[in-house]
PDB file of C-alpha atoms in Angstrom:
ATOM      1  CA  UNK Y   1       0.723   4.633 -16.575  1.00  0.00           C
ATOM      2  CA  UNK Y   2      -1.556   4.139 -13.714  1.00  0.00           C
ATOM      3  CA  UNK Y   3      -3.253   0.459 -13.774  1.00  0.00           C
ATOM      4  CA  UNK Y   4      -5.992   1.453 -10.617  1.00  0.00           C
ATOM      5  CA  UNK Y   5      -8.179   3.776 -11.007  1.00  0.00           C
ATOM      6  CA  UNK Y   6      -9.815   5.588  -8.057  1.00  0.00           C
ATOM      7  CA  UNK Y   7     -12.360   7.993  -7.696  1.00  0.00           C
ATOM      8  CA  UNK Y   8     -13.103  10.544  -6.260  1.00  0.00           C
ATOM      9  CA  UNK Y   9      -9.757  11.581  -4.749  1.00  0.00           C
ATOM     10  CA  UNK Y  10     -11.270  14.019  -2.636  1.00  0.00           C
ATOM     11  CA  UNK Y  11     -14.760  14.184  -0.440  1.00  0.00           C
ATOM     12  CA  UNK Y  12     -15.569  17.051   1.776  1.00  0.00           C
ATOM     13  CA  UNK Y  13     -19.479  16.887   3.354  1.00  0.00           C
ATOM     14  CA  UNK Y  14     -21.604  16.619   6.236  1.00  0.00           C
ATOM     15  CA  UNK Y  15     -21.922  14.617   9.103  1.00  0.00           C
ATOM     16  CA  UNK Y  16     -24.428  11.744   8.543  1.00  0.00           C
ATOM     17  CA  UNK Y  17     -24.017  11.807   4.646  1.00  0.00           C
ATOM     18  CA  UNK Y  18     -23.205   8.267   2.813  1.00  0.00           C
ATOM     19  CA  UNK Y  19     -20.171   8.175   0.367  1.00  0.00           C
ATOM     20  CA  UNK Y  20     -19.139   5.879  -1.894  1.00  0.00           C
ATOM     21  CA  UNK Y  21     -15.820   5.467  -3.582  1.00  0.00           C
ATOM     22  CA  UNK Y  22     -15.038   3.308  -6.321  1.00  0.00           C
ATOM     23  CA  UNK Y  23     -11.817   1.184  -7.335  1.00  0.00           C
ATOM     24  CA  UNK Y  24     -11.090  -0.115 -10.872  1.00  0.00           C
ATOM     25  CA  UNK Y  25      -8.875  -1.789 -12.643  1.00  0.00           C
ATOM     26  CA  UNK Y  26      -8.176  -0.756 -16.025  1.00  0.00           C
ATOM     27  CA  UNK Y  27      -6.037  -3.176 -18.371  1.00  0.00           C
ATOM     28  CA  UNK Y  28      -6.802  -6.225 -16.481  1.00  0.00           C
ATOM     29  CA  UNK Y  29      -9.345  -8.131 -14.744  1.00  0.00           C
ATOM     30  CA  UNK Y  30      -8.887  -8.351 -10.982  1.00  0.00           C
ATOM     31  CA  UNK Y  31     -10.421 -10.753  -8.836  1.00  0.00           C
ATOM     32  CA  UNK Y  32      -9.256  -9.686  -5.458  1.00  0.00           C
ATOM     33  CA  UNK Y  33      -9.058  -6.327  -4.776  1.00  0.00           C
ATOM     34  CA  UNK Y  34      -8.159  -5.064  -1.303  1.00  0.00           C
ATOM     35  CA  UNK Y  35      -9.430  -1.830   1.018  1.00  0.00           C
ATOM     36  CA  UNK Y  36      -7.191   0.155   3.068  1.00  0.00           C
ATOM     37  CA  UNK Y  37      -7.289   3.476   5.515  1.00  0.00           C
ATOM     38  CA  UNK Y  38      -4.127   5.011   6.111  1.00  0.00           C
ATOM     39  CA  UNK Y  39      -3.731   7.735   8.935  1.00  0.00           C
ATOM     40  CA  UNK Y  40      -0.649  10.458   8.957  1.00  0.00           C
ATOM     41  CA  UNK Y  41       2.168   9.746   8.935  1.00  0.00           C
ATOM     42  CA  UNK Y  42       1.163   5.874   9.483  1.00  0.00           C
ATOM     43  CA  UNK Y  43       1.383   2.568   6.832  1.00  0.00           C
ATOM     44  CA  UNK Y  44      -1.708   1.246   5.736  1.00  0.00           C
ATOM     45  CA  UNK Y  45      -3.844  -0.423   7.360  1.00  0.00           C
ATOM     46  CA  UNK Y  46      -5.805  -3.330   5.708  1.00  0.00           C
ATOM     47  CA  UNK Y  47      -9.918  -2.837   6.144  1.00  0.00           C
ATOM     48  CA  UNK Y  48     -11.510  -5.804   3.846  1.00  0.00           C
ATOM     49  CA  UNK Y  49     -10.712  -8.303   1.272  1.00  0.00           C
ATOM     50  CA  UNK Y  50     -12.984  -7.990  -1.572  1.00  0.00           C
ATOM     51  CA  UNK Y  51     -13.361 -10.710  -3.896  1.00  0.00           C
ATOM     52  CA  UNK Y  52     -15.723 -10.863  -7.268  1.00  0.00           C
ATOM     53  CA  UNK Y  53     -18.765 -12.315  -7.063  1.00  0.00           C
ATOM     54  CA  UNK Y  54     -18.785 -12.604  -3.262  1.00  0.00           C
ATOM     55  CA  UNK Y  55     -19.115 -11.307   0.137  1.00  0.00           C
ATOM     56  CA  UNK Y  56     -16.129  -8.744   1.477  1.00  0.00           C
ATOM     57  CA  UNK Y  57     -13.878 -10.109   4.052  1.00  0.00           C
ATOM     58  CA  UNK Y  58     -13.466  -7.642   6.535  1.00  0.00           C
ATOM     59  CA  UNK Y  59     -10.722  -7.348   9.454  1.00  0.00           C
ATOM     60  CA  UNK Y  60     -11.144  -7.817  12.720  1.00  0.00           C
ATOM     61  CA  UNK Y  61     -12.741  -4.514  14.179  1.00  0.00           C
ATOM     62  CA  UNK Y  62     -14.349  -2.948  11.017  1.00  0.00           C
ATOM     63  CA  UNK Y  63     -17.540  -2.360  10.860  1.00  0.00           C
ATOM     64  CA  UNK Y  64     -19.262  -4.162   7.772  1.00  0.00           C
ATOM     65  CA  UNK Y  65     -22.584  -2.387   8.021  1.00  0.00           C
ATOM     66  CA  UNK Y  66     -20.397   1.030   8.457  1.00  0.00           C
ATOM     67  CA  UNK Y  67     -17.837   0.119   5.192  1.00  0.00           C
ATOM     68  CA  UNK Y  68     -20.060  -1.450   2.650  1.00  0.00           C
ATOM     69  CA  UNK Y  69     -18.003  -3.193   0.042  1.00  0.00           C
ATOM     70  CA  UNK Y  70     -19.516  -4.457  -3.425  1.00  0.00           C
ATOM     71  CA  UNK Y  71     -17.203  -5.883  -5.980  1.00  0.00           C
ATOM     72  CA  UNK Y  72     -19.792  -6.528  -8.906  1.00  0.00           C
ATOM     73  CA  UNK Y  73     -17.384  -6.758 -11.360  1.00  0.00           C
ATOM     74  CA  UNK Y  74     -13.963  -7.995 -12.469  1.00  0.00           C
ATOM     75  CA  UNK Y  75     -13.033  -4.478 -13.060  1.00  0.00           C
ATOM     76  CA  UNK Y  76     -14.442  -2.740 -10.233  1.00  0.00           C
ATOM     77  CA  UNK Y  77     -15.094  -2.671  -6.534  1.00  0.00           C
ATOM     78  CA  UNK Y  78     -16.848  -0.176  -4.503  1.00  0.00           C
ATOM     79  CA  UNK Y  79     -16.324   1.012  -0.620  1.00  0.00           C
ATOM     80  CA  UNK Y  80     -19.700   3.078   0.914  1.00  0.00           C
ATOM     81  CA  UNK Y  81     -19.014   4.968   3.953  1.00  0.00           C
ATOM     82  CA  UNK Y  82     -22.588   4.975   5.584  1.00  0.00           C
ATOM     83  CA  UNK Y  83     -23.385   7.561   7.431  1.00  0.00           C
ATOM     84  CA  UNK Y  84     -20.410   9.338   7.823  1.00  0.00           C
ATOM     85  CA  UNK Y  85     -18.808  11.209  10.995  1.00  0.00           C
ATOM     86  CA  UNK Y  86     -16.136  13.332  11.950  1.00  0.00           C
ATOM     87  CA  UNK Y  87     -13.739   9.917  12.652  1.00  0.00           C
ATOM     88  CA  UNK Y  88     -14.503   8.313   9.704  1.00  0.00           C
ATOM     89  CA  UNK Y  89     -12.498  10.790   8.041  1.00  0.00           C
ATOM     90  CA  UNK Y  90      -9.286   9.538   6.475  1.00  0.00           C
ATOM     91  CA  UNK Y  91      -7.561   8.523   3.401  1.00  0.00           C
ATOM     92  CA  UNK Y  92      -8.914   5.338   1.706  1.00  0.00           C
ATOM     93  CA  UNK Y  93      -6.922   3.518  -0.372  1.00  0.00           C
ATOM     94  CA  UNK Y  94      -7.705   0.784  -2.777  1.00  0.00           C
ATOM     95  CA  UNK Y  95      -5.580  -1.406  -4.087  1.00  0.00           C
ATOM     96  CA  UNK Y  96      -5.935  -4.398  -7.055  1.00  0.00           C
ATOM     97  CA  UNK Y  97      -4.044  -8.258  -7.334  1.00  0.00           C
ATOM     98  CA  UNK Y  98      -3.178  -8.966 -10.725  1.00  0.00           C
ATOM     99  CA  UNK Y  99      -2.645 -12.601 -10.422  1.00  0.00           C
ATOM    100  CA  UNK Y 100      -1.283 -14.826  -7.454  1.00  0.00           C
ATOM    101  CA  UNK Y 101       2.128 -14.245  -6.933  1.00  0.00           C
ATOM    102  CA  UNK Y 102       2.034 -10.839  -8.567  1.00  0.00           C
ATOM    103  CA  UNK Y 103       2.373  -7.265  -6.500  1.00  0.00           C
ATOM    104  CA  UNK Y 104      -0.689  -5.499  -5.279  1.00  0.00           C
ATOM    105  CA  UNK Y 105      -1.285  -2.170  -7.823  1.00  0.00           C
ATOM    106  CA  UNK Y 106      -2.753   0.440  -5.514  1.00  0.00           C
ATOM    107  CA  UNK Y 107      -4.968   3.704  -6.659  1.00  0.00           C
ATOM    108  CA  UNK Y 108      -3.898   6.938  -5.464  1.00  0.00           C
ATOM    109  CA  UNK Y 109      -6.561   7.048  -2.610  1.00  0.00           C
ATOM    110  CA  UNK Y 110      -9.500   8.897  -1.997  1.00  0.00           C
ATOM    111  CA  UNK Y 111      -8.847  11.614   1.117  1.00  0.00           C
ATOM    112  CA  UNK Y 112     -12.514  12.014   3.154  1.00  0.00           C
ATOM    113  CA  UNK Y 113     -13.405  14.694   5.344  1.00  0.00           C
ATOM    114  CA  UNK Y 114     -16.303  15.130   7.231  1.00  0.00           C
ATOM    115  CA  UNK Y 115     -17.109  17.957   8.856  1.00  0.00           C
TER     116      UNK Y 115
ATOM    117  CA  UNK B   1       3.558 -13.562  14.500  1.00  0.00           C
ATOM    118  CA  UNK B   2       4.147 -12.022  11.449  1.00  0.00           C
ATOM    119  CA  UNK B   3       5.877  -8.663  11.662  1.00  0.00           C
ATOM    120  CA  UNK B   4       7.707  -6.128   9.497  1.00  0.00           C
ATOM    121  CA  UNK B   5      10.027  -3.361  11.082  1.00  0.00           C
ATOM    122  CA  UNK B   6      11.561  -1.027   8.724  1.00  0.00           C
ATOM    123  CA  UNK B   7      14.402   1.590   9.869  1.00  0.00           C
ATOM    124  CA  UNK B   8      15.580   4.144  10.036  1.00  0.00           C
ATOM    125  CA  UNK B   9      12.145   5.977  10.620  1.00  0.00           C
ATOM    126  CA  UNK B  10      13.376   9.138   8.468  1.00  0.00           C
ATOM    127  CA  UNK B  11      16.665   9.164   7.277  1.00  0.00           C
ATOM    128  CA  UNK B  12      17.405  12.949   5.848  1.00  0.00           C
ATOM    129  CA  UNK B  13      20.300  12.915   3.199  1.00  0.00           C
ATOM    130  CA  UNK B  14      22.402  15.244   0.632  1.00  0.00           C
ATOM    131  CA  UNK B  15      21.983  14.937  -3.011  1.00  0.00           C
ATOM    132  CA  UNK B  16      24.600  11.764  -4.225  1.00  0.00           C
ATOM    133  CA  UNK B  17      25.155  10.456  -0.877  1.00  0.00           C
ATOM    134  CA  UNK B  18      24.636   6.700  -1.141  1.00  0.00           C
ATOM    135  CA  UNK B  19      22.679   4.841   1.711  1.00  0.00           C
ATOM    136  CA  UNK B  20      20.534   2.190   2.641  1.00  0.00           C
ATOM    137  CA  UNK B  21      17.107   1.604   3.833  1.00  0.00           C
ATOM    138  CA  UNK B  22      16.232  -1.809   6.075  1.00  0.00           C
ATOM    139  CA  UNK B  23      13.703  -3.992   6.288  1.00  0.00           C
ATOM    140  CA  UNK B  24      13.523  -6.800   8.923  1.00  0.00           C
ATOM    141  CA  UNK B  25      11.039  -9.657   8.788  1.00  0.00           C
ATOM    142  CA  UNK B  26       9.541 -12.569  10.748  1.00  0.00           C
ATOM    143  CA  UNK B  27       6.869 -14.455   8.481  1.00  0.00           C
ATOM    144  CA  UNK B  28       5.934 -18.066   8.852  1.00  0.00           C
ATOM    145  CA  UNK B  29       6.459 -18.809   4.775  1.00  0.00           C
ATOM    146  CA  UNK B  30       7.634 -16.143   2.530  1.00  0.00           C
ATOM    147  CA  UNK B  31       5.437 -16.049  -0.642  1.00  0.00           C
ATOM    148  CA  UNK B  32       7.014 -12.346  -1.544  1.00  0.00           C
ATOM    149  CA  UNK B  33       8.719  -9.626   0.082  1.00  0.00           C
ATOM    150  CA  UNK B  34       7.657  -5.983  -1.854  1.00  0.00           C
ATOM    151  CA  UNK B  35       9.241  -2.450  -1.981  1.00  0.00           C
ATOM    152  CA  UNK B  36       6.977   0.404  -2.358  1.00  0.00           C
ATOM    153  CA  UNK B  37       7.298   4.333  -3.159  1.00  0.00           C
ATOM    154  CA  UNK B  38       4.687   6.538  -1.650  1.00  0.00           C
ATOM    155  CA  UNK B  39       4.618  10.348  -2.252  1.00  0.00           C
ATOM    156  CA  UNK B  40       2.530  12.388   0.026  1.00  0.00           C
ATOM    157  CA  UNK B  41      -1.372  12.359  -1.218  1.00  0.00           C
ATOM    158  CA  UNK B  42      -0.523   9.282  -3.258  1.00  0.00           C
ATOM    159  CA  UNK B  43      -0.998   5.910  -2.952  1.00  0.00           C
ATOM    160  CA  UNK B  44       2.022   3.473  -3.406  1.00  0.00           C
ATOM    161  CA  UNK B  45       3.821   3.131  -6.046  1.00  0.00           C
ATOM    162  CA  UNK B  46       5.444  -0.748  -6.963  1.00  0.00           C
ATOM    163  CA  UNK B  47       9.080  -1.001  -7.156  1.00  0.00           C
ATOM    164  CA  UNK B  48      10.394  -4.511  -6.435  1.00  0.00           C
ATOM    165  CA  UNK B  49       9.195  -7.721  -5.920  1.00  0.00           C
ATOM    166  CA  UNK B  50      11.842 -10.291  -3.849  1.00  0.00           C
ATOM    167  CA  UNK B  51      10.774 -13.999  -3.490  1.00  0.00           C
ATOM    168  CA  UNK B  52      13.873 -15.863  -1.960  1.00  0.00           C
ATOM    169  CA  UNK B  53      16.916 -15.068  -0.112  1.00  0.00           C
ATOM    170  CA  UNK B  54      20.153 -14.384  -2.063  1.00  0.00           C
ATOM    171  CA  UNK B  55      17.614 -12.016  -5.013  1.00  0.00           C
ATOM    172  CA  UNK B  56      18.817  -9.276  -6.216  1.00  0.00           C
ATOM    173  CA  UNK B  57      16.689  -6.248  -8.561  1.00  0.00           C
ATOM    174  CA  UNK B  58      17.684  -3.233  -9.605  1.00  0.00           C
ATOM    175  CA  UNK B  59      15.941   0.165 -11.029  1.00  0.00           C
ATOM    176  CA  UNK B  60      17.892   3.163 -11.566  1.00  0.00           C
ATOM    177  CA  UNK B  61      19.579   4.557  -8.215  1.00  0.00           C
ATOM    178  CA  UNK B  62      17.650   1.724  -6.904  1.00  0.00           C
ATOM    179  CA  UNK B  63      18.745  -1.513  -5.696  1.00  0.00           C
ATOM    180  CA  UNK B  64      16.476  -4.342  -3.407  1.00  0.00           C
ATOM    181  CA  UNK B  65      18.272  -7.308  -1.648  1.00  0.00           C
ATOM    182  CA  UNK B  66      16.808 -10.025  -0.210  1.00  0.00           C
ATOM    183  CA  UNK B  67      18.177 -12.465   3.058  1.00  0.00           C
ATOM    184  CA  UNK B  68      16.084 -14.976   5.115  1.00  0.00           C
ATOM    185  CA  UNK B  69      15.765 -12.191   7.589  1.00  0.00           C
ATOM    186  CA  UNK B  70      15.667  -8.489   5.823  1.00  0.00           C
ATOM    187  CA  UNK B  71      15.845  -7.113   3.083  1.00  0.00           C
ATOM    188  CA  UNK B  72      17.849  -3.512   1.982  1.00  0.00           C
ATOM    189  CA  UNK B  73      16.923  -1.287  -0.069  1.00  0.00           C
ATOM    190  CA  UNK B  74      20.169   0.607  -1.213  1.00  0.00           C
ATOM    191  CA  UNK B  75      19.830   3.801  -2.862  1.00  0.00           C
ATOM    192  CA  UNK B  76      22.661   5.130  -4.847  1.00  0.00           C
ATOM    193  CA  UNK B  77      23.628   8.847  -5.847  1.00  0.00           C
ATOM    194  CA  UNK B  78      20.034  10.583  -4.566  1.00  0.00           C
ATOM    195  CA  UNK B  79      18.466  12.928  -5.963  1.00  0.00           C
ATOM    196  CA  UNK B  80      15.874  15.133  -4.776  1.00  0.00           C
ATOM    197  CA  UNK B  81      12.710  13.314  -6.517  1.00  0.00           C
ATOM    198  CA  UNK B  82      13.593  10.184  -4.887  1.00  0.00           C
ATOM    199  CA  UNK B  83      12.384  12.012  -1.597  1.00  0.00           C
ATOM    200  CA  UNK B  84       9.564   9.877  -0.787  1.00  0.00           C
ATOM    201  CA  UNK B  85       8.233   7.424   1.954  1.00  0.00           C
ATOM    202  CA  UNK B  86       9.493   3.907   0.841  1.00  0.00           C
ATOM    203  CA  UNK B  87       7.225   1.014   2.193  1.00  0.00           C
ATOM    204  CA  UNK B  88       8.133  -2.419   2.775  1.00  0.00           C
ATOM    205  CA  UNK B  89       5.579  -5.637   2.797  1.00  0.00           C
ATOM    206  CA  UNK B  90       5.738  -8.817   2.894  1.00  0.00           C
ATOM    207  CA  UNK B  91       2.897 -11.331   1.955  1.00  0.00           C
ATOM    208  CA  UNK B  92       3.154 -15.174   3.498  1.00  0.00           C
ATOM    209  CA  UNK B  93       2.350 -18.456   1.652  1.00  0.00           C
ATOM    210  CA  UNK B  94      -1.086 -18.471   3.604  1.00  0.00           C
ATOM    211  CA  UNK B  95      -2.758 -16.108   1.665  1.00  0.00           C
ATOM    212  CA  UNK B  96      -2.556 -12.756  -0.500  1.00  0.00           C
ATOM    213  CA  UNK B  97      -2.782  -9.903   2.058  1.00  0.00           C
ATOM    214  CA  UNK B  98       0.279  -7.790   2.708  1.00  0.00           C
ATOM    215  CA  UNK B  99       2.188  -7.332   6.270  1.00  0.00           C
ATOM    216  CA  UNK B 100       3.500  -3.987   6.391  1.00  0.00           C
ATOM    217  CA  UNK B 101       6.092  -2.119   7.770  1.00  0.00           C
ATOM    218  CA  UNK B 102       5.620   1.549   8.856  1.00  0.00           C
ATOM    219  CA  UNK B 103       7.816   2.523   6.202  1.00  0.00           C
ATOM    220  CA  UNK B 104      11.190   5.666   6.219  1.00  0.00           C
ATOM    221  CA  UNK B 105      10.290   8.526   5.289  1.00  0.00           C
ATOM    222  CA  UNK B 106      13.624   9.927   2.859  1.00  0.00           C
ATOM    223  CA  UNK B 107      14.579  13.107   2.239  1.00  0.00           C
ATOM    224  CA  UNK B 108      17.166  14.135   0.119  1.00  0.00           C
ATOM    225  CA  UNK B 109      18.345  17.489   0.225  1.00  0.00           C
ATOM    226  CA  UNK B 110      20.068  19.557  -2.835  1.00  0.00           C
TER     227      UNK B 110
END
């Protein structure tokens, strides 16, 4: 069964409107967990690094005060879109590290559209 | 730099015809070389973990190799639900994130 949890898996609203989308691990505790947007027909393409109890790591060229990451927890992270616009719209992935040397468990994405 | 290339790009097949999927790799300490399954609308699936050249893992039709330089991902009798987008990554010694590849799209035809 699925070991990432991510909700919702799909967001349709308005220009200008703030959505957040959460990530969770569900039979273990994950200190890293990792943010990705993935355009058609394209691989994914890694956003931030988000590790408990501390600030995100983002990539080079996302915006931090745009993608607002918060992972509170050991079981959950969240990613805000703020103040959403037509080219923000993609799918968002999320994806969890169950230990080092172990395989990244991914959620089945969240697909935004903003009209 | 750290790269992945996978290939073909699509690869369109009959049901039970055998083939193989490659994934070529420059990365400056291999920690971990993955194999992913990703249906449309879906995020990826895990389906093989390969740490050092000469590994071998297998999962039903499913078999991942492992060399310095690429790894295959042979696929043996298809059937139709193995029609997916299969994803390659690799992750170096520096630190946990993934390098990907841009994955082949498969499609296996009844």
């Amino acid at each position: 069964g699925a070991v990432v949890s991510q909700h919702p898996s799909r967001v349709i609203c308005k220009s200008g409107t703030s959505v957040k989308i959460e990530c969770r691990s569900l039979d273990f505790q994950a200190t890293t967990m990792f943010w990705y947007r993935q355009f058609p027909k394209q691989s994914l393409m890694l956003m931030a690094t988000s590790n408990e109890g501390s600030k995100a790591t983002y990539e080079q060229g996302v915006e931090k005060d745009k993608f607002l990451i918060n992972h509170a927890s050991l079981t959950l992270s969240t990613l805000t879109v703020t103040s959403a616009h037509p080219e923000d719209s993609s799918f968002y992935i999320c994806s969890a590290l169950k230990g080092p040397n172990q395989p990244q468990h991914f959620g089945d994405g969240t697909r935004l559209s903003i009209l | 730099e750290d790269q992945v290339t996978q290939s073909p790009e699509a690869l369109r097949l009959q049901e039970g015809e055998s083939s193989s999927l490659n994934c070529s790799y420059t990365v400056s300490g291999l920690r971990g070389l993955f194999w992913y399954r990703q249906d449309p609308g879906k995020g990826p699936e895990f389906l093989f973990t390969l740490y050092s050249a000469g590994e071998e893992k297998e999962k039903e039709r499913l078999k991942a190799t492992l060399t310095k330089k690429e790894s295959f991902l042979h696929i043996t009798a298809p059937k139709p639900e193995d029609s997916a987008t299969y994803l390659c990554a690799v992750q170096s010694d520096s630190n946990y994130q993934l390098i990907w590849g841009a994955g082949t799209k498969l499609i296996i035809k009844p």
